[in-house]
CSV table of C-alpha atoms and ligand atoms in Angstrom, one decimal:
chain,number,residue,atom,x,y,z
A,1,MET,CA,32.1,197.9,-26.4
A,2,ASP,CA,34.4,194.9,-25.8
A,3,THR,CA,35.4,194.4,-22.2
A,4,PRO,CA,37.4,191.1,-22.4
A,5,LEU,CA,39.0,191.4,-19.0
A,6,THR,CA,35.8,192.0,-17.0
A,7,GLN,CA,33.2,190.2,-19.1
A,8,HIS,CA,32.7,187.4,-16.6
A,9,ILE,CA,32.9,189.5,-13.4
A,10,ARG,CA,29.6,189.7,-11.6
A,11,PRO,CA,29.5,192.3,-8.9
A,12,ASP,CA,28.4,191.0,-5.5
A,13,ARG,CA,28.3,187.4,-6.7
A,14,GLU,CA,30.7,184.6,-6.4
A,15,PRO,CA,33.1,184.3,-9.4
A,16,LEU,CA,32.7,181.6,-12.0
A,17,ASP,CA,33.8,178.2,-10.9
A,18,LEU,CA,35.6,175.9,-13.3
A,19,ARG,CA,32.5,174.5,-14.9
A,20,SER,CA,30.8,177.9,-15.5
A,21,TYR,CA,34.1,179.3,-16.7
A,22,GLU,CA,34.5,176.5,-19.2
A,23,GLN,CA,30.8,176.9,-20.4
A,24,ALA,CA,31.6,180.6,-20.9
A,25,GLY,CA,34.5,179.7,-23.2
A,26,GLY,CA,37.2,179.6,-20.6
A,27,TYR,CA,40.4,177.6,-21.2
A,28,GLN,CA,39.8,177.7,-25.0
A,29,ALA,CA,42.7,180.1,-25.3
A,30,LEU,CA,44.9,177.6,-23.4
A,31,ARG,CA,43.7,174.8,-25.7
A,32,GLN,CA,44.6,177.0,-28.7
A,33,ALA,CA,47.9,178.1,-27.3
A,34,LEU,CA,49.0,174.5,-26.7
A,35,THR,CA,48.7,173.9,-30.5
A,36,LEU,CA,51.1,176.7,-31.2
A,37,ALA,CA,54.9,177.0,-30.8
A,38,PRO,CA,55.8,178.9,-27.7
A,39,GLN,CA,57.6,181.5,-29.7
A,40,ALA,CA,54.5,182.1,-31.8
A,41,ILE,CA,52.6,183.3,-28.6
A,42,THR,CA,55.4,185.7,-27.8
A,43,ARG,CA,55.3,187.0,-31.4
A,44,LEU,CA,51.5,187.5,-31.1
A,45,VAL,CA,51.9,189.4,-27.8
A,46,THR,CA,54.6,191.5,-29.4
A,47,GLU,CA,52.5,192.3,-32.5
A,48,ALA,CA,49.6,193.2,-30.2
A,49,GLY,CA,51.8,195.8,-28.5
A,50,LEU,CA,50.8,194.7,-25.0
A,51,ARG,CA,52.6,196.7,-22.4
A,52,GLY,CA,53.1,196.3,-18.7
A,53,MET,CA,50.1,197.5,-16.7
A,54,GLY,CA,51.8,197.6,-13.3
A,55,GLY,CA,53.0,201.2,-14.1
A,56,ALA,CA,56.2,200.9,-16.1
A,57,GLY,CA,54.6,200.1,-19.5
A,58,PHE,CA,57.5,198.0,-20.7
A,59,PRO,CA,56.5,196.0,-23.9
A,60,THR,CA,55.6,192.5,-22.7
A,61,GLY,CA,56.6,190.6,-25.8
A,62,ARG,CA,60.1,192.2,-25.7
A,63,LYS,CA,60.5,191.1,-22.1
A,64,TRP,CA,59.5,187.6,-22.9
A,65,SER,CA,61.9,187.5,-25.9
A,66,ALA,CA,64.9,187.8,-23.6
A,67,VAL,CA,64.1,184.4,-21.9
A,68,PRO,CA,66.5,181.6,-23.1
A,69,MET,CA,64.6,179.0,-25.1
A,70,GLY,CA,65.3,175.6,-26.5
A,71,PRO,CA,66.7,172.4,-25.0
A,72,ASP,CA,69.9,174.0,-23.7
A,73,ALA,CA,68.1,176.8,-21.7
A,74,PRO,CA,68.8,176.7,-18.0
A,75,ARG,CA,66.1,175.0,-15.9
A,76,PRO,CA,63.8,175.5,-14.1
A,77,LYS,CA,62.4,178.6,-15.6
A,78,TYR,CA,59.9,180.7,-13.7
A,79,LEU,CA,56.9,183.0,-14.3
A,80,VAL,CA,56.0,185.3,-11.4
A,81,VAL,CA,52.7,187.2,-11.2
A,82,ASN,CA,53.2,190.5,-9.4
A,83,ALA,CA,49.9,190.7,-7.5
A,84,ASP,CA,51.3,192.8,-4.7
A,85,GLU,CA,49.1,195.7,-5.4
A,86,MET,CA,50.1,198.3,-2.8
A,87,GLU,CA,50.3,201.6,-4.8
A,88,PRO,CA,48.1,204.1,-2.9
A,89,GLY,CA,44.9,204.6,-4.8
A,90,THR,CA,45.2,201.5,-6.8
A,91,PHE,CA,42.7,198.6,-6.6
A,92,LYS,CA,42.4,197.4,-10.2
A,93,ASP,CA,44.2,194.0,-9.9
A,94,ARG,CA,42.0,193.2,-6.9
A,95,LEU,CA,39.0,193.4,-9.2
A,96,LEU,CA,40.5,190.8,-11.6
A,97,LEU,CA,41.7,188.5,-8.9
A,98,GLU,CA,38.5,188.4,-6.9
A,99,GLY,CA,36.2,188.7,-9.8
A,100,ASP,CA,37.6,186.1,-12.3
A,101,PRO,CA,40.3,183.9,-10.7
A,102,HIS,CA,40.1,181.3,-13.5
A,103,GLN,CA,41.0,184.0,-16.0
A,104,MET,CA,44.1,184.7,-14.0
A,105,VAL,CA,45.0,180.9,-13.9
A,106,GLU,CA,44.4,180.5,-17.6
A,107,ALA,CA,46.5,183.6,-18.3
A,108,ILE,CA,49.3,182.2,-16.2
A,109,VAL,CA,49.4,178.8,-18.0
A,110,VAL,CA,49.3,180.4,-21.5
A,111,SER,CA,52.1,182.9,-20.6
A,112,ALA,CA,54.2,180.3,-18.8
A,113,TYR,CA,53.9,178.0,-21.9
A,114,ALA,CA,55.1,180.9,-24.1
A,115,ILE,CA,58.4,181.1,-22.1
A,116,GLN,CA,58.3,177.4,-21.3
A,117,ALA,CA,58.3,178.0,-17.5
A,118,ASP,CA,58.3,175.0,-15.2
A,119,VAL,CA,57.0,176.8,-12.1
A,120,ALA,CA,54.8,179.8,-11.6
A,121,TYR,CA,54.1,181.9,-8.5
A,122,ILE,CA,51.4,184.4,-7.7
A,123,PHE,CA,52.9,186.9,-5.3
A,124,LEU,CA,49.8,188.3,-3.6
A,125,ARG,CA,49.3,191.3,-1.4
A,126,GLY,CA,48.8,190.0,2.2
A,127,GLU,CA,45.6,192.0,2.7
A,128,TYR,CA,43.9,190.5,-0.3
A,129,VAL,CA,42.3,187.7,1.8
A,130,LEU,CA,39.3,187.2,-0.4
A,131,ALA,CA,41.4,187.1,-3.6
A,132,ALA,CA,43.6,184.5,-1.9
A,133,GLN,CA,40.6,182.2,-1.0
A,134,ARG,CA,39.2,182.5,-4.5
A,135,LEU,CA,42.6,181.9,-6.2
A,136,GLN,CA,43.3,178.9,-4.1
A,137,ARG,CA,40.0,177.4,-5.1
A,138,ALA,CA,40.5,178.1,-8.7
A,139,ILE,CA,44.0,176.6,-8.6
A,140,ALA,CA,42.7,173.5,-7.0
A,141,GLU,CA,39.9,173.2,-9.6
A,142,ALA,CA,42.4,173.8,-12.5
A,143,TYR,CA,44.7,171.0,-11.2
A,144,ALA,CA,41.7,168.7,-11.0
A,145,GLY,CA,40.6,169.7,-14.5
A,146,GLY,CA,44.0,168.9,-16.0
A,147,TYR,CA,44.9,172.6,-16.7
A,148,LEU,CA,47.8,172.5,-14.3
A,149,GLY,CA,50.4,169.9,-13.2
A,150,ARG,CA,51.9,167.3,-15.4
A,151,ASP,CA,51.1,166.8,-19.1
A,152,ILE,CA,48.5,169.7,-19.3
A,153,LEU,CA,45.6,168.6,-21.6
A,154,HIS,CA,47.9,165.8,-22.9
A,155,SER,CA,50.2,168.3,-24.5
A,156,GLY,CA,53.4,167.1,-22.8
A,157,TYR,CA,53.7,170.5,-21.1
A,158,HIS,CA,54.0,170.6,-17.3
A,159,LEU,CA,53.5,173.6,-14.9
A,160,GLU,CA,53.2,173.9,-11.2
A,161,LEU,CA,51.5,177.0,-9.8
A,162,TYR,CA,51.9,178.2,-6.2
A,163,LEU,CA,50.1,181.1,-4.4
A,164,HIS,CA,52.5,183.0,-2.2
A,165,ILE,CA,51.1,185.5,0.3
A,166,SER,CA,53.3,188.6,0.8
A,167,ALA,CA,54.5,189.4,4.3
A,168,GLY,CA,53.6,193.0,3.5
A,169,ARG,CA,56.0,195.6,2.2
A,170,TYR,CA,55.4,198.1,-0.6
A,171,ILE,CA,58.9,197.5,-2.0
A,172,CYS,CA,57.9,194.0,-2.9
A,173,GLY,CA,56.0,195.5,-5.8
A,174,GLU,CA,59.5,196.2,-7.3
A,175,ALA,CA,60.2,193.1,-9.3
A,176,SER,CA,63.7,192.2,-8.0
A,177,ALA,CA,62.7,192.9,-4.3
A,178,LEU,CA,59.8,190.7,-4.9
A,179,LEU,CA,62.1,187.9,-6.1
A,180,ASN,CA,64.3,188.4,-3.0
A,181,ALA,CA,61.2,188.1,-0.8
A,182,LEU,CA,60.1,185.0,-2.6
A,183,GLU,CA,63.5,183.4,-2.0
A,184,GLY,CA,63.0,184.2,1.7
A,185,ARG,CA,65.6,187.0,1.8
A,186,ARG,CA,65.3,190.7,2.9
A,187,ALA,CA,63.0,192.5,0.4
A,188,ILE,CA,65.5,194.9,-1.2
A,189,PRO,CA,65.9,195.6,-4.9
A,190,ARG,CA,68.7,193.8,-6.7
A,191,ALA,CA,71.5,195.5,-8.5
A,192,LYS,CA,70.5,196.6,-12.0
A,193,GLY,CA,72.4,195.2,-15.0
A,194,VAL,CA,71.5,191.6,-14.5
A,195,ARG,CA,68.5,190.7,-16.6
A,196,THR,CA,65.9,188.8,-14.6
A,197,ALA,CA,64.8,187.1,-17.8
A,198,VAL,CA,68.3,185.4,-17.8
A,199,SER,CA,69.0,185.2,-14.0
A,200,GLY,CA,66.1,185.9,-11.7
A,201,LEU,CA,64.5,183.6,-9.1
A,202,TRP,CA,67.3,181.4,-7.6
A,203,GLY,CA,69.5,182.5,-10.5
A,204,ARG,CA,67.2,181.0,-13.2
A,205,PRO,CA,65.4,182.7,-16.1
A,206,THR,CA,62.4,184.5,-14.7
A,207,ILE,CA,59.6,186.7,-16.0
A,208,VAL,CA,57.7,189.0,-13.6
A,209,ASN,CA,54.5,190.4,-15.0
A,210,ASN,CA,51.6,192.4,-13.5
A,211,VAL,CA,48.1,190.8,-13.1
A,212,GLU,CA,46.3,193.0,-15.6
A,213,THR,CA,49.1,192.5,-18.2
A,214,LEU,CA,48.9,188.8,-18.0
A,215,CYS,CA,45.0,188.7,-18.1
A,216,ASN,CA,45.2,190.2,-21.6
A,217,VAL,CA,47.2,187.3,-23.0
A,218,PRO,CA,44.5,184.6,-23.4
A,219,HIS,CA,42.3,187.1,-25.3
A,220,ILE,CA,45.1,188.0,-27.6
A,221,VAL,CA,45.7,184.3,-28.3
A,222,LEU,CA,42.0,183.7,-29.0
A,223,HIS,CA,41.3,186.9,-31.1
A,224,GLY,CA,44.6,188.0,-32.5
A,225,ALA,CA,46.9,191.0,-32.4
A,226,GLU,CA,44.8,193.2,-34.8
A,227,TRP,CA,41.7,192.7,-32.7
A,228,PHE,CA,43.6,193.7,-29.6
A,229,LYS,CA,45.0,196.9,-31.2
A,230,ALA,CA,41.5,197.9,-32.5
A,231,LEU,CA,40.1,197.8,-28.9
A,232,GLY,CA,42.0,201.0,-28.0
A,233,ARG,CA,41.5,204.6,-29.1
A,234,GLY,CA,44.1,206.3,-31.3
A,235,GLN,CA,47.5,204.8,-31.3
A,236,ALA,CA,47.1,202.8,-28.0
A,237,GLY,CA,45.7,199.2,-28.2
A,238,GLY,CA,43.7,197.1,-25.8
A,239,THR,CA,41.6,198.1,-22.9
A,240,LYS,CA,42.6,199.4,-19.5
A,241,ILE,CA,41.1,199.1,-16.1
A,242,TYR,CA,40.9,202.7,-14.9
A,243,GLY,CA,40.0,203.6,-11.4
A,244,VAL,CA,39.0,206.8,-9.6
A,245,SER,CA,39.2,207.6,-5.8
A,246,GLY,CA,38.6,210.8,-4.0
A,247,LYS,CA,35.5,212.9,-3.5
A,248,VAL,CA,33.7,211.9,-6.7
A,249,ARG,CA,30.1,210.7,-6.9
A,250,ARG,CA,30.9,207.2,-8.0
A,251,PRO,CA,34.4,206.1,-7.1
A,252,GLY,CA,35.3,202.7,-8.7
A,253,THR,CA,37.0,200.9,-11.5
A,254,TRP,CA,35.9,200.5,-15.2
A,255,GLU,CA,37.3,198.6,-18.1
A,256,LEU,CA,37.5,201.1,-21.0
A,257,PRO,CA,39.4,201.4,-24.3
A,258,MET,CA,43.0,202.3,-23.7
A,259,GLY,CA,43.4,206.0,-24.4
A,260,THR,CA,40.0,207.1,-23.0
A,261,PRO,CA,40.2,210.8,-22.1
A,262,MET,CA,40.7,211.5,-18.5
A,263,ARG,CA,37.7,213.9,-18.6
A,264,GLU,CA,35.4,211.1,-19.8
A,265,ILE,CA,36.5,208.8,-17.0
A,266,LEU,CA,36.0,211.4,-14.4
A,267,GLU,CA,32.7,212.8,-15.6
A,268,ALA,CA,30.9,210.0,-17.4
A,269,HIS,CA,32.0,207.1,-15.2
A,270,ALA,CA,33.0,208.5,-11.8
A,271,GLY,CA,30.1,211.0,-12.0
A,272,GLY,CA,32.2,214.1,-11.5
A,273,LEU,CA,32.9,215.7,-8.2
A,274,ARG,CA,30.4,215.7,-5.4
A,275,ASP,CA,28.1,218.8,-5.1
A,276,GLY,CA,29.8,222.0,-4.1
A,277,LEU,CA,33.3,220.8,-4.9
A,278,ALA,CA,35.7,221.9,-7.7
A,279,LEU,CA,38.6,220.0,-9.1
A,280,ARG,CA,42.2,221.2,-8.4
A,281,GLY,CA,44.2,218.3,-9.7
A,282,VAL,CA,44.5,214.6,-10.4
A,283,LEU,CA,47.3,212.1,-9.6
A,284,PRO,CA,46.6,210.0,-12.7
A,285,GLY,CA,48.2,206.7,-12.0
A,286,GLY,CA,48.5,206.1,-8.3
A,287,ALA,CA,50.5,208.1,-5.8
A,288,SER,CA,53.8,208.0,-7.7
A,289,THR,CA,52.8,210.3,-10.5
A,290,GLU,CA,52.7,214.0,-11.2
A,291,PHE,CA,49.6,216.1,-10.8
A,292,VAL,CA,47.5,216.7,-14.0
A,293,LEU,CA,45.5,220.0,-13.8
A,294,PRO,CA,41.9,220.7,-14.7
A,295,GLU,CA,42.8,222.4,-18.0
A,296,GLN,CA,44.6,219.2,-19.1
A,297,LEU,CA,41.7,216.8,-18.5
A,298,ASP,CA,41.2,216.2,-22.2
A,299,VAL,CA,44.4,214.2,-22.4
A,300,ALA,CA,44.1,210.6,-23.4
A,301,MET,CA,44.9,208.1,-20.6
A,302,ASP,CA,47.6,206.1,-22.3
A,303,PHE,CA,51.3,205.7,-21.9
A,304,ASP,CA,52.4,208.2,-24.6
A,305,SER,CA,49.7,210.8,-24.2
A,306,MET,CA,50.2,211.2,-20.5
A,307,ALA,CA,53.9,212.2,-21.1
A,308,THR,CA,52.6,215.2,-23.1
A,309,VAL,CA,51.1,216.7,-20.0
A,310,GLY,CA,54.3,216.0,-17.9
A,311,SER,CA,52.9,212.9,-16.0
A,312,ARG,CA,52.6,209.2,-16.5
A,313,LEU,CA,49.8,206.7,-16.9
A,314,GLY,CA,51.2,204.6,-14.0
A,315,THR,CA,48.6,202.2,-12.9
A,316,GLY,CA,45.8,204.2,-14.5
A,317,THR,CA,44.0,204.6,-11.2
A,318,MET,CA,43.4,208.3,-10.3
A,319,ILE,CA,43.4,210.1,-7.0
A,320,VAL,CA,41.3,213.2,-7.2
A,321,LEU,CA,42.2,216.4,-5.4
A,322,ASP,CA,39.2,218.8,-4.8
A,323,ASP,CA,39.2,222.4,-3.5
A,324,GLN,CA,38.0,221.4,0.0
A,325,THR,CA,41.0,219.1,0.6
A,326,CYS,CA,44.3,220.6,1.7
A,327,PRO,CA,47.0,219.7,-0.9
A,328,VAL,CA,49.8,220.0,1.7
A,329,GLY,CA,47.9,217.5,4.0
A,330,LEU,CA,47.5,215.2,1.0
A,331,LEU,CA,51.2,215.3,0.2
A,332,ALA,CA,52.2,214.9,3.8
A,333,ASN,CA,50.0,211.8,4.0
A,334,LEU,CA,51.6,210.3,0.9
A,335,GLU,CA,55.2,211.1,1.9
A,336,HIS,CA,54.4,209.6,5.3
A,337,PHE,CA,53.5,206.4,3.5
A,338,PHE,CA,56.7,206.4,1.3
A,339,ALA,CA,58.9,207.2,4.3
A,340,ARG,CA,57.5,204.2,6.2
A,341,GLU,CA,57.9,202.0,3.2
A,342,SER,CA,61.5,202.8,2.3
A,343,CYS,CA,63.4,199.5,2.4
A,344,GLY,CA,66.3,201.4,4.0
A,345,TRP,CA,69.0,200.1,1.6
A,346,CYS,CA,70.3,203.4,0.3
A,347,THR,CA,70.9,206.6,2.3
A,348,PRO,CA,69.1,209.3,0.2
A,349,CYS,CA,65.8,207.4,0.5
A,350,ARG,CA,66.2,206.0,4.0
A,351,ASP,CA,67.1,209.4,5.5
A,352,GLY,CA,65.7,211.8,3.0
A,353,LEU,CA,62.1,210.6,2.9
A,354,PRO,CA,61.6,211.1,6.7
A,355,TRP,CA,63.0,214.6,6.3
A,356,VAL,CA,60.5,215.3,3.6
A,357,GLN,CA,57.7,213.9,5.6
A,358,GLN,CA,58.6,215.8,8.8
A,359,THR,CA,59.0,219.1,6.9
A,360,LEU,CA,55.6,218.6,5.2
A,361,ALA,CA,53.9,217.7,8.5
A,362,ALA,CA,55.4,220.8,10.2
A,363,ILE,CA,54.1,223.1,7.4
A,364,ASP,CA,50.8,221.4,7.5
A,365,ALA,CA,50.5,221.9,11.3
A,366,GLY,CA,51.4,225.6,10.9
A,367,ARG,CA,55.0,225.3,12.1
A,368,GLY,CA,56.7,225.7,8.8
A,369,ALA,CA,59.3,228.3,7.8
A,370,PRO,CA,59.7,230.1,4.4
A,371,GLU,CA,63.1,228.3,3.8
A,372,ASP,CA,61.3,224.9,4.1
A,373,LEU,CA,60.0,225.3,0.5
A,374,GLU,CA,63.6,225.4,-0.8
A,375,LEU,CA,64.5,222.5,1.4
A,376,LEU,CA,61.6,220.4,-0.1
A,377,ALA,CA,62.6,221.4,-3.6
A,378,MET,CA,66.2,220.4,-2.9
A,379,HIS,CA,65.0,217.0,-1.7
A,380,THR,CA,63.0,216.5,-4.9
A,381,ARG,CA,66.3,216.8,-6.8
A,382,PHE,CA,68.4,214.7,-4.5
A,383,LEU,CA,65.9,211.9,-4.2
A,384,GLY,CA,65.2,212.0,-8.0
A,385,PRO,CA,66.3,209.6,-10.7
A,386,GLY,CA,69.9,208.6,-10.6
A,387,TYR,CA,70.5,209.2,-6.8
A,388,THR,CA,68.8,206.2,-5.3
A,389,PHE,CA,69.1,202.4,-5.8
A,390,CYS,CA,65.5,201.9,-7.1
A,391,GLY,CA,62.5,203.9,-8.2
A,392,LEU,CA,60.7,204.2,-4.8
A,393,ALA,CA,62.2,207.6,-3.8
A,394,PRO,CA,62.0,209.2,-7.3
A,395,GLY,CA,58.4,208.0,-7.5
A,396,ALA,CA,57.7,209.6,-4.2
A,397,MET,CA,59.1,212.9,-5.4
A,398,GLU,CA,56.8,213.0,-8.5
A,399,PRO,CA,53.6,214.2,-6.6
A,400,LEU,CA,55.7,216.5,-4.4
A,401,GLN,CA,57.6,218.3,-7.1
A,402,SER,CA,54.5,218.9,-9.1
A,403,GLY,CA,52.5,219.8,-5.9
A,404,LEU,CA,55.2,222.4,-5.1
A,405,ARG,CA,54.9,223.8,-8.6
A,406,HIS,CA,51.1,223.9,-8.9
A,407,PHE,CA,50.0,224.6,-5.3
A,408,ARG,CA,52.8,226.8,-4.1
A,409,GLU,CA,50.4,229.5,-2.8
A,410,ASP,CA,48.8,226.9,-0.5
A,411,PHE,CA,52.2,226.0,1.0
A,412,GLU,CA,52.9,229.8,1.5
A,413,ARG,CA,49.6,230.4,3.1
A,414,HIS,CA,50.3,227.6,5.7
A,415,ILE,CA,53.6,229.2,6.5
A,416,ARG,CA,52.3,232.8,6.5
A,417,GLU,CA,49.1,232.2,8.6
A,418,ARG,CA,50.8,229.5,10.8
A,419,ARG,CA,47.8,227.2,10.4
A,420,CYS,CA,46.1,225.0,7.8
A,421,PRO,CA,43.7,227.3,5.9
A,422,TRP,CA,41.3,224.3,5.6
A,423,GLY,CA,41.3,224.0,9.4
A,424,ALA,CA,42.4,220.4,9.0
A,425,ASP,CA,44.5,218.7,11.7
A,426,HIS,CA,46.0,216.0,9.6
A,427,GLY,CA,49.7,216.9,10.2
A,428,ASP,CA,50.5,216.2,13.8
A,429,HIS,CA,49.7,212.5,13.8
A,430,LEU,CA,52.3,212.1,11.0
A,431,HIS,CA,55.3,213.1,13.2
B,1,SF4,S1,65.3,204.0,-3.1
B,1,SF4,FE1,64.4,203.5,-1.1
B,1,SF4,S2,63.3,201.6,-1.4
B,1,SF4,FE2,64.7,201.8,-3.1
B,1,SF4,S3,66.6,200.7,-2.5
B,1,SF4,FE3,66.8,202.8,-1.8
B,1,SF4,S4,66.1,202.8,0.3
B,1,SF4,FE4,65.3,201.0,-0.7
């Protein structure tokens, strides 16, 4: 099985340095890319069907195609890597950044060349200290090796690359809030309607892509669109870094064909649930997705198939709910996170999420009232799509509305018995 993204990752060992990366075939894709017209790379990425792996799944080639090209295009142009991996339960980009930093650098230079960017930034999650050290070393080696800076490999193409460490807010994962943070402004999302590809960082053409998305690009350049499409199962192309957390035997991450069934990931790779536990549900793509139930486990984990079971692929990193874990406590914990991370810009999210969190915490602690369930259901509508300035609040409502639907009896038991049936005390600290 081809695992292009993780082929050079050696668990518990230092990542490849420049020399070893070159010996393993590294930077060949860049050499090849520099012989092609920039638009030819965008065409290849479009034909391959590469989609955004940060959760949205937007076609990468289409995004790049919106960047003004040619001698009259505004300058400078920017490529920004969204490495601010803060979605609860998600740790796939960390694997790539720590495990193969030169792959990241090569992916950036190839992608920046495709849109003719002058400057690139890696916007990195503040807690990813090891990734920062390894990236910084790889960037320095790439400059010394002629892969960054002026006249890269004597091609006439120039690119400066900077590592930017995030000051630490979840909202910075939203592309336009990330750009505000990079400019030194308050990290709030920008108004929709202005295309970042035309007017992004400091008002200049800018592309923001996720780590995993970009890491695919050198392999597509080297092996072609058809090769990439054939990596996946069914209609979906490429590979995906899937992850599993929760009470399974082997939590972790695996690079597998895009479209691998959820059951196979959970059972063959994560080893199934620990002894004595039964599965109740899975949040398939980080915290901002709807629960998938045990009877739906045969669904293929790709963008289109996940919609058929009423959820989303999201980041492809699953959070598993077992029968010894209180679903109300789990949801109270998640909504506590989202309420804390609201940027405060729009009222429904700023004021609504704390209400949701407090209501859930009260139910979890045995102080809920029957009418609280209708109150929560109302919030899932008023904080849903169309009522808030960005997707944070609607995303926060996805696990809650599906949790209310699938685990209603658990909520009712908390209220009826005035205690958590699991005997857990995870509510009060959330007040
Ligand atoms: S939905 Fe929340 S995070 Fe998004 S702009 Fe409004 S307050 Fe900020």
